[in-house]
Tab-separated table of C-alpha atoms in Angstrom:
chain	number	residue	atom	x	y	z
A	32	MET	CA	46.506	-103.327	72.539
A	33	THR	CA	49.293	-101.026	73.568
A	34	ILE	CA	49.740	-100.430	77.273
A	35	HIS	CA	51.680	-97.324	78.164
A	36	ARG	CA	53.859	-98.028	81.167
A	37	GLN	CA	53.972	-95.540	83.982
A	38	ASN	CA	56.479	-95.226	86.751
A	39	ARG	CA	55.374	-97.756	89.376
A	40	ARG	CA	56.370	-95.422	92.218
A	41	PRO	CA	53.379	-93.656	93.785
A	42	TYR	CA	53.078	-90.009	92.824
A	43	GLY	CA	54.480	-87.558	95.361
A	44	THR	CA	56.785	-89.983	97.140
A	45	PRO	CA	60.241	-88.769	98.122
A	46	ALA	CA	61.688	-90.764	95.201
A	47	THR	CA	60.015	-88.317	92.776
A	48	GLY	CA	61.653	-85.369	94.495
A	49	ALA	CA	58.503	-84.040	96.145
A	50	PRO	CA	58.672	-83.571	99.907
A	51	PRO	CA	56.221	-85.684	101.922
A	52	HIS	CA	54.205	-82.585	102.854
A	53	ALA	CA	53.835	-81.340	99.260
A	54	PRO	CA	50.362	-80.498	97.935
A	55	ALA	CA	48.413	-83.301	96.291
A	56	PRO	CA	49.976	-84.163	92.946
A	57	ALA	CA	48.165	-83.601	89.699
A	58	PRO	CA	46.128	-86.506	88.341
A	59	PRO	CA	47.952	-88.911	86.079
A	60	PRO	CA	47.794	-88.006	82.396
A	61	GLN	CA	45.126	-89.577	80.244
A	62	ARG	CA	46.404	-92.514	78.250
A	63	PRO	CA	44.923	-93.547	74.927
A	64	SER	CA	43.403	-96.983	75.275
A	65	PRO	CA	40.835	-99.097	73.470
A	66	LEU	CA	39.210	-99.535	76.905
A	67	CYS	CA	37.673	-96.094	76.618
A	68	SER	CA	35.052	-97.070	74.071
A	69	HIS	CA	33.908	-100.372	75.563
A	70	ARG	CA	30.199	-100.771	76.009
A	71	PRO	CA	29.627	-103.742	78.307
A	72	GLY	CA	26.280	-105.343	77.619
A	73	CYS	CA	25.921	-107.879	80.378
A	74	GLY	CA	22.685	-106.549	81.875
A	75	ALA	CA	22.106	-107.320	85.539
A	76	GLY	CA	24.954	-108.916	87.411
A	77	GLY	CA	27.899	-110.126	85.363
A	78	ARG	CA	28.911	-112.732	82.835
A	79	GLU	CA	31.800	-113.736	80.670
A	80	LEU	CA	31.503	-112.579	77.085
A	81	PRO	CA	33.400	-114.020	74.099
A	82	GLY	CA	37.013	-113.069	73.543
A	83	GLY	CA	38.420	-112.854	77.057
A	84	PHE	CA	36.077	-110.160	78.336
A	85	ALA	CA	33.822	-110.253	81.372
A	86	ALA	CA	31.706	-107.387	82.713
A	87	CYS	CA	29.619	-106.644	85.748
A	88	GLY	CA	27.188	-103.774	86.376
A	89	LEU	CA	27.287	-102.324	89.899
A	90	SER	CA	24.615	-100.307	91.707
A	91	GLY	CA	26.933	-97.742	93.321
A	92	HIS	CA	26.389	-99.049	96.860
A	93	PRO	CA	29.346	-99.370	99.267
A	94	ARG	CA	28.884	-103.166	99.283
A	95	ASN	CA	29.881	-103.204	95.585
A	96	ALA	CA	33.557	-103.750	96.466
A	97	GLY	CA	32.707	-107.167	97.929
A	98	GLN	CA	30.514	-108.024	94.946
A	99	ALA	CA	33.336	-106.988	92.604
A	100	ARG	CA	35.831	-109.202	94.453
A	101	ARG	CA	33.520	-112.219	94.114
A	102	PHE	CA	33.008	-111.458	90.412
A	103	VAL	CA	36.789	-111.229	89.877
A	104	ALA	CA	37.430	-114.454	91.811
A	105	ASP	CA	34.782	-116.339	89.811
A	106	THR	CA	36.039	-114.955	86.487
A	107	LEU	CA	39.703	-115.680	87.214
A	108	ASP	CA	38.760	-119.191	88.317
A	109	ALA	CA	36.882	-119.737	85.024
A	110	TRP	CA	39.909	-118.423	83.093
A	111	SER	CA	42.358	-120.595	85.137
A	112	LEU	CA	44.101	-117.461	86.428
A	113	THR	CA	43.642	-117.955	90.164
A	114	ALA	CA	47.303	-117.024	90.733
A	115	LEU	CA	46.327	-113.396	90.003
A	116	GLY	CA	43.400	-113.509	92.426
A	117	ALA	CA	44.811	-111.752	95.478
A	118	ASP	CA	46.435	-108.867	93.583
A	119	MET	CA	43.518	-108.356	91.169
A	120	GLU	CA	40.974	-108.483	93.996
A	121	LEU	CA	42.891	-105.765	95.845
A	122	VAL	CA	43.128	-103.632	92.686
A	123	VAL	CA	39.423	-104.024	91.912
A	124	THR	CA	38.495	-103.226	95.527
A	125	GLU	CA	40.346	-99.910	95.303
A	126	LEU	CA	38.989	-99.026	91.840
A	127	VAL	CA	35.384	-99.830	92.723
A	128	SER	CA	35.615	-98.139	96.144
A	129	ASN	CA	36.958	-94.976	94.482
A	130	ALA	CA	34.210	-95.062	91.843
A	131	VAL	CA	31.486	-95.422	94.479
A	132	ARG	CA	33.007	-92.872	96.855
A	133	HIS	CA	34.153	-90.206	94.384
A	134	GLY	CA	32.558	-90.966	91.014
A	135	LEU	CA	28.839	-90.888	91.743
A	136	GLY	CA	26.800	-87.708	91.800
A	137	THR	CA	23.136	-87.063	92.390
A	138	ASP	CA	22.258	-88.156	88.844
A	139	ALA	CA	23.764	-91.645	89.415
A	140	ALA	CA	20.368	-92.945	90.577
A	141	ALA	CA	19.078	-92.425	87.031
A	142	THR	CA	20.465	-95.838	86.072
A	143	ASP	CA	20.461	-99.222	87.762
A	144	PHE	CA	24.180	-99.670	87.089
A	145	PRO	CA	26.097	-96.368	87.309
A	146	VAL	CA	29.404	-98.240	87.779
A	147	TRP	CA	30.742	-100.896	85.414
A	148	LEU	CA	33.574	-103.329	86.012
A	149	GLY	CA	35.266	-105.027	83.081
A	150	LEU	CA	38.044	-107.621	82.910
A	151	PHE	CA	39.962	-107.884	79.651
A	152	ARG	CA	42.239	-110.870	79.054
A	153	HIS	CA	45.027	-110.128	76.594
A	154	PRO	CA	48.184	-112.047	75.700
A	155	GLY	CA	50.622	-111.290	78.507
A	156	HIS	CA	48.374	-109.226	80.757
A	157	LEU	CA	44.957	-108.820	82.354
A	158	VAL	CA	43.272	-105.419	82.455
A	159	CYS	CA	40.691	-104.376	85.026
A	160	ALA	CA	38.642	-101.300	84.080
A	161	VAL	CA	36.036	-99.476	86.177
A	162	ALA	CA	33.782	-96.860	84.594
A	163	ASP	CA	31.769	-94.284	86.526
A	164	PRO	CA	29.712	-91.207	85.546
A	165	SER	CA	32.105	-88.561	86.908
A	166	PRO	CA	34.432	-86.796	84.456
A	167	ALA	CA	36.803	-85.861	87.329
A	168	PRO	CA	40.166	-87.614	86.989
A	169	PRO	CA	41.517	-89.805	89.773
A	170	ARG	CA	43.727	-87.812	92.131
A	171	PRO	CA	46.490	-89.593	94.001
A	172	ARG	CA	46.865	-88.297	97.548
A	173	GLU	CA	49.714	-88.244	99.997
A	174	ALA	CA	48.459	-90.079	103.074
A	175	GLY	CA	49.890	-89.250	106.489
A	176	GLU	CA	51.191	-91.939	108.805
A	177	CYS	CA	47.942	-92.140	110.766
A	178	ALA	CA	45.554	-91.619	107.832
A	179	THR	CA	42.941	-94.320	107.326
A	180	GLY	CA	42.620	-93.626	103.604
A	181	GLY	CA	44.377	-92.038	100.670
A	182	ARG	CA	46.635	-94.936	99.712
A	183	GLY	CA	44.434	-96.667	97.121
A	184	LEU	CA	45.984	-95.307	93.938
A	185	ALA	CA	49.489	-95.815	95.340
A	186	LEU	CA	48.547	-99.421	96.062
A	187	ILE	CA	47.198	-99.861	92.529
A	188	GLY	CA	50.443	-98.404	91.167
A	189	ALA	CA	52.516	-100.791	93.251
A	190	LEU	CA	50.568	-103.906	92.201
A	191	SER	CA	50.048	-103.164	88.512
A	192	GLU	CA	52.407	-102.898	85.583
A	193	ALA	CA	50.496	-99.792	84.470
A	194	TRP	CA	47.377	-97.823	85.352
A	195	SER	CA	45.689	-94.722	84.016
A	196	TRP	CA	42.310	-93.270	83.089
A	197	CYS	CA	40.461	-91.923	80.076
A	198	PRO	CA	37.200	-90.062	79.450
A	199	THR	CA	34.212	-92.235	78.575
A	200	ALA	CA	31.690	-90.910	76.037
A	201	PRO	CA	29.234	-89.286	76.444
A	202	HIS	CA	30.346	-88.495	80.009
A	203	GLY	CA	32.289	-90.057	82.820
A	204	LYS	CA	35.607	-91.827	82.909
A	205	THR	CA	37.205	-95.246	82.965
A	206	VAL	CA	40.102	-95.992	85.328
A	207	TRP	CA	42.107	-99.091	84.420
A	208	ALA	CA	45.012	-101.142	85.708
A	209	SER	CA	46.986	-103.900	83.993
A	210	LEU	CA	48.597	-106.889	85.716
A	211	PRO	CA	51.001	-109.252	83.975
A	212	LEU	CA	49.762	-112.786	83.410
A	213	PRO	CA	51.739	-115.541	85.121
A	214	ARG	CA	54.340	-117.086	82.844
A	215	THR	CA	53.676	-120.672	81.896
A	216	GLY	CA	56.679	-122.975	81.887
A	217	ALA	CA	57.358	-125.191	78.908
């Protein structure tokens, strides 16, 4: 799988030349990725599937972020990747929170699991992908000093080697982030 690297600096920071009070930056460009066509088939809850893939269906409730963290911790423990736990749990919390907060419409109740979380283990990196029914792209925001939100995508950008999004057929989108696997000494 090819991962397209993005600048790890959050969009709209002074380092990109935009003043701190600039309007919200445009969403990141779509990146081609084999993650776009995944069809997790784990049914209720989550389980590890063959080939370094684990998936979990989520109901779209605000408590899903905690459920997603437990799923990630259990999966990384099973894969002997606990060193990635803290960073991946923070990334998945932001992705799932954004999906629940911004990605669910009134038709989300039509399915038991409107949000899907997938972990993909590849040589050299681990990808976390969250799919939701909204076609709207993620929009990084510039958070003020006293703001209680608006830093999630910047945090994902700081912790991951790359992140982006892609449309999911027949509707919706998948937002993904990739973290490097710890190097094993020989």
